[in-house]
mmCIF file of C-alpha atoms in Angstrom:
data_model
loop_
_atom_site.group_PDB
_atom_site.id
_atom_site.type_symbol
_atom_site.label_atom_id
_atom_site.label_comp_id
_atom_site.label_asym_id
_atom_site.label_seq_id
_atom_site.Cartn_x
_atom_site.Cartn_y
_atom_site.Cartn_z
ATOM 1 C CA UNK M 7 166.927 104.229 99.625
ATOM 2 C CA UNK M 8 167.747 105.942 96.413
ATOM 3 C CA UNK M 9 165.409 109.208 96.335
ATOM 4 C CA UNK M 10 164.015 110.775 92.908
ATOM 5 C CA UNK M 11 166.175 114.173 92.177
ATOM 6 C CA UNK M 12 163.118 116.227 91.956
ATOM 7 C CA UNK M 13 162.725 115.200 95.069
ATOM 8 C CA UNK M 14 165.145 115.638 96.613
ATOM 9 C CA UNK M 15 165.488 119.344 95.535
ATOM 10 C CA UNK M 16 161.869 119.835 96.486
ATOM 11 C CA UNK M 17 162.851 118.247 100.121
ATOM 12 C CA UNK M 18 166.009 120.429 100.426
ATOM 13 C CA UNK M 19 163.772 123.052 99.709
ATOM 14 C CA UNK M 20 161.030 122.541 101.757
ATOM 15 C CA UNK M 21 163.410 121.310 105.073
ATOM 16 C CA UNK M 22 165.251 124.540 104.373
ATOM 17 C CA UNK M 23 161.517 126.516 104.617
ATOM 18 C CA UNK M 24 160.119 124.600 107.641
ATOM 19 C CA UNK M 25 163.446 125.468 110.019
ATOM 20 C CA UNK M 26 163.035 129.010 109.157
ATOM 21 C CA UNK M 27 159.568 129.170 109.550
ATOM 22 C CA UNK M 28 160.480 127.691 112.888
ATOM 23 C CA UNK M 29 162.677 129.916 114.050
ATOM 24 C CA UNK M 30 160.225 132.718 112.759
ATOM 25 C CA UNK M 31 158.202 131.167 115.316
ATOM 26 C CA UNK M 32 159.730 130.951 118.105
ATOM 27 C CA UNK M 33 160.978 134.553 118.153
ATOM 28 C CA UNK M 34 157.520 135.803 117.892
ATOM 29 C CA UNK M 35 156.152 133.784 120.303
ATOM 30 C CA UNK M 36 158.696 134.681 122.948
ATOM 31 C CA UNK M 37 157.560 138.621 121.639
ATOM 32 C CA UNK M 38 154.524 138.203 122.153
ATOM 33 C CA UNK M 39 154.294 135.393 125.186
ATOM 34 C CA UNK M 40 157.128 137.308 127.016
ATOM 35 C CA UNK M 41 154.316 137.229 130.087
ATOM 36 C CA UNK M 42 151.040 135.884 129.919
ATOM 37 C CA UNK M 43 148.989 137.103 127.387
ATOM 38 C CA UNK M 44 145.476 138.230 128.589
ATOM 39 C CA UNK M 45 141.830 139.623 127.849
ATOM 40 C CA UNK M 46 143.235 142.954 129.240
ATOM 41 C CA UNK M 47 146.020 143.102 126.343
ATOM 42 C CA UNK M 48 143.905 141.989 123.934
ATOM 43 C CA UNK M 49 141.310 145.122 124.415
ATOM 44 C CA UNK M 50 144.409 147.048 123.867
ATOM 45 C CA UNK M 51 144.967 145.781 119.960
ATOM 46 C CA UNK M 52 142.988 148.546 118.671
ATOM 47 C CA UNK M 53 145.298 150.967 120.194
ATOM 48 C CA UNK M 54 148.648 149.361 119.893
ATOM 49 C CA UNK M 55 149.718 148.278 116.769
ATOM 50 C CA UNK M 56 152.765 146.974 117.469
ATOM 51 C CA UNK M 57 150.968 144.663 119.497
ATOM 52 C CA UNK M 58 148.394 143.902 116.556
ATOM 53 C CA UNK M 59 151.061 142.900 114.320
ATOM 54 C CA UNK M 60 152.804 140.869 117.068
ATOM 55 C CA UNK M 61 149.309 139.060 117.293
ATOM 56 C CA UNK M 62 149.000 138.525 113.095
ATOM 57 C CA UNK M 63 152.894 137.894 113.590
ATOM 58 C CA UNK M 64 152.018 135.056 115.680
ATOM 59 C CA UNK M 65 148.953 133.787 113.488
ATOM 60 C CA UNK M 66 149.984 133.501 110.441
ATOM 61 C CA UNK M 67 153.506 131.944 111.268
ATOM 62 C CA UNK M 68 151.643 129.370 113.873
ATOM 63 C CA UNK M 69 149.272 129.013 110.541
ATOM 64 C CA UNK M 70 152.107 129.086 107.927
ATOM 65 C CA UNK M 71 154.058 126.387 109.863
ATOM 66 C CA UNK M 72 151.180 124.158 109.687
ATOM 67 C CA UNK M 73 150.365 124.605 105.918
ATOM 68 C CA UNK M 74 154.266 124.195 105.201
ATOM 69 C CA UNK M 75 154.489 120.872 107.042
ATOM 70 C CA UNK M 76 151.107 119.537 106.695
ATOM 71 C CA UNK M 77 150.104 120.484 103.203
ATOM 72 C CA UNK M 78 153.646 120.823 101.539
ATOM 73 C CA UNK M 79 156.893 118.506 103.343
ATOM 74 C CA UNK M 80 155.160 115.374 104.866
ATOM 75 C CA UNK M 81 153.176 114.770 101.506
ATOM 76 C CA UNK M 82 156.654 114.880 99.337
ATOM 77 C CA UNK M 83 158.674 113.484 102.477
ATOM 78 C CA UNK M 84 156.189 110.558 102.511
ATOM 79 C CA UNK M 85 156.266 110.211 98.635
ATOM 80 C CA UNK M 86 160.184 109.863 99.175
ATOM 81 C CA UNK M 87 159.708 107.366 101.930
ATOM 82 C CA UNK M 88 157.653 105.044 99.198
ATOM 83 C CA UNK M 89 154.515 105.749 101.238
ATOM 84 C CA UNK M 90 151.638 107.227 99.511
ATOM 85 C CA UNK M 91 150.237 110.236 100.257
ATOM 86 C CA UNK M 92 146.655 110.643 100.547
ATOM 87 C CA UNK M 93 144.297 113.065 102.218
ATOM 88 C CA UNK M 94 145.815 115.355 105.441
ATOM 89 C CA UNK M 95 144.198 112.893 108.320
ATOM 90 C CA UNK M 96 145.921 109.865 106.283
ATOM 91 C CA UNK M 97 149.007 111.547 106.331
ATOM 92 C CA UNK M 98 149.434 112.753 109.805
ATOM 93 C CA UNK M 99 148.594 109.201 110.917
ATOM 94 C CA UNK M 100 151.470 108.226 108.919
ATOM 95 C CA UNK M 101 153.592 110.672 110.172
ATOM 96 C CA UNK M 102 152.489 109.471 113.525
ATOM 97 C CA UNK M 103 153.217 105.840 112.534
ATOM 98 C CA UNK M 104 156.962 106.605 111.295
ATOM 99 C CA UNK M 105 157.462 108.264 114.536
ATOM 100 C CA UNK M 106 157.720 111.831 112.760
ATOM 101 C CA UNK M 107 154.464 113.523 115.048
ATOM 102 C CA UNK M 108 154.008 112.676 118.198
ATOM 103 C CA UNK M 109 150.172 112.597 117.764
ATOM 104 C CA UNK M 110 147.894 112.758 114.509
ATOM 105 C CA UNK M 111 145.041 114.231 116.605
ATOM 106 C CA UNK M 112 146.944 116.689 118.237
ATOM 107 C CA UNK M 113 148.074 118.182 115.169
ATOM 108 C CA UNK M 114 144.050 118.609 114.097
ATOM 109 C CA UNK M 115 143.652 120.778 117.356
ATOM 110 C CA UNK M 116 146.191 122.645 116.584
ATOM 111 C CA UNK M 117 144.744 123.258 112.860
ATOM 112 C CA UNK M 118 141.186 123.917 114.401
ATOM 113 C CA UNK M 119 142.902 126.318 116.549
ATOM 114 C CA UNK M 120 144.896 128.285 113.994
ATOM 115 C CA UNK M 121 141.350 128.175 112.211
ATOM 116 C CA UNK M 122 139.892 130.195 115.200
ATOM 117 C CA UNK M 123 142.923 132.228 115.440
ATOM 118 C CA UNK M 124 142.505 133.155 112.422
ATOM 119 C CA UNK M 125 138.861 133.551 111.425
ATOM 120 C CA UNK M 126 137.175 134.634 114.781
ATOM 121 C CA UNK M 127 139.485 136.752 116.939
ATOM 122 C CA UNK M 128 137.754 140.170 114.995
ATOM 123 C CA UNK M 129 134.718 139.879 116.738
ATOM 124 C CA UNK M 130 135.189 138.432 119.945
ATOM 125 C CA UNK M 131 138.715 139.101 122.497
ATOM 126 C CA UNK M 132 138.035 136.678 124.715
ATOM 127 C CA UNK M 133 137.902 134.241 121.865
ATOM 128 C CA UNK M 134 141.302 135.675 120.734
ATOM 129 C CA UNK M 135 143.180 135.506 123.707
ATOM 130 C CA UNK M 136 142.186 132.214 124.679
ATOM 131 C CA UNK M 137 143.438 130.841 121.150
ATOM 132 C CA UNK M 138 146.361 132.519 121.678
ATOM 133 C CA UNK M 139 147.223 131.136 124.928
ATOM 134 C CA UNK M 140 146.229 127.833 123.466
ATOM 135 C CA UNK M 141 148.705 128.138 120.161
ATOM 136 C CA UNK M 142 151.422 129.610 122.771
ATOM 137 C CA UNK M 143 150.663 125.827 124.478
ATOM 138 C CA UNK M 144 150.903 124.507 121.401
ATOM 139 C CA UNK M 145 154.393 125.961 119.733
ATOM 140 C CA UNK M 146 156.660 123.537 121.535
ATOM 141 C CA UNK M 147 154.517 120.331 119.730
ATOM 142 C CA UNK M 148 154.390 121.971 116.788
ATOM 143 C CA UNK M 149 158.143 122.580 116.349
ATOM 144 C CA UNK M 150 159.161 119.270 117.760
ATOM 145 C CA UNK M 151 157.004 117.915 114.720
ATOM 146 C CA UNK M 152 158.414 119.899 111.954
ATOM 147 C CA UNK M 153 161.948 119.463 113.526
ATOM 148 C CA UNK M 154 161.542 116.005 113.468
ATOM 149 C CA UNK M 155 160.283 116.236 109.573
ATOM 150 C CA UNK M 156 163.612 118.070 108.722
ATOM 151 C CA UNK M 157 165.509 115.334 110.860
ATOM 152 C CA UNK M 158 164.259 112.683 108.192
ATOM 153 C CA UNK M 159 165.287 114.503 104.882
ATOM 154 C CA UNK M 160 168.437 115.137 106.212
ATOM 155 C CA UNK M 161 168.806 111.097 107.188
ATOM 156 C CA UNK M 162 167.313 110.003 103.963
ATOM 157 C CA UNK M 163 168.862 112.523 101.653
ATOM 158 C CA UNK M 164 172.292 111.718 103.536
ATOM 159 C CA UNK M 165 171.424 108.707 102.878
ATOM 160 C CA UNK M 166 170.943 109.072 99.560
ATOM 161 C CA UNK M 167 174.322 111.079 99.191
ATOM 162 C CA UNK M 168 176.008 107.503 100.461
ATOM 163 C CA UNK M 169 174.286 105.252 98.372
ATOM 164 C CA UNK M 170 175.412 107.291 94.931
ATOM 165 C CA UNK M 171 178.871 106.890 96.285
#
């Protein structure tokens, strides 16, 4: 399948992104999940800031990983696959369908969750640390899915090297 340059650049980009963002991840999560993270450590934010910016650490790259794949690579992966994108739901059942997600309705828990995370951990810990153990739950599927969305621009764009030669 022949593949649009701007896309491909975009896709190189964006594949390039996502695995660093992944890796980002993972070595904040194993920071911050090195033992189970509880109501007791949470209480503590206000007086430990390295553990406060281990928690926003956490957030936003959980969050930033979603956005990445979700809003940015499976739109323009899916455009390069001649599927058209549409809305995020349509997409992720796509994604599903090609076998790049293992599940379109996990990946809307774990956008409601980052949601939480993100807007309602200021006024109530036991909120916060239940999200959190959640997301920690969550980092494996999440990777797998934007690992496996890397996987296919480097088949199709290696593909697409072979077919210009």
């Amino acid at each position: 399948m022949k593949v649009a340059p701007a896309l491909v650049t975009k896709l190189e980009f964006l594949a390039r992104v996502t695995s660093k963002e992944c890796q980002y991840l993972l070595d904040t999560d194993g920071r911050l999940f090195a033992t189970t993270f509880t109501l007791e450590q949470a209480q503590r934010i206000a007086l430990d800031p390295i553990l406060a910016e281990r928690i926003d650490a956490f957030v936003s790259r959980f969050g930033r990983l979603q956005d990445t794949v979700g809003d940015k690579l499976l739109p323009t992966l899916l455009s390069a696959l001649a599927e058209t994108p549409g809305a995020a739901i349509d997409n992720l059942d796509k994604a599903e369908k090609l076998g790049l997600l293992v599940s379109a309705d996990e990946w809307m828990v774990m956008r409601r969750l980052r949601n939480q995370m993100v807007h309602e951990y200021i006024e109530d810990l036991t909120v916060l640390s239940s999200a959190l153990r959640s997301g920690h739950a969550f980092v494996p599927a999440l990777v797998n899915g934007a690992s496996r969305c890397v996987a296919e621009v480097e088949r199709l764009l290696g593909a697409n090297t072979n077919s210009k030669q």
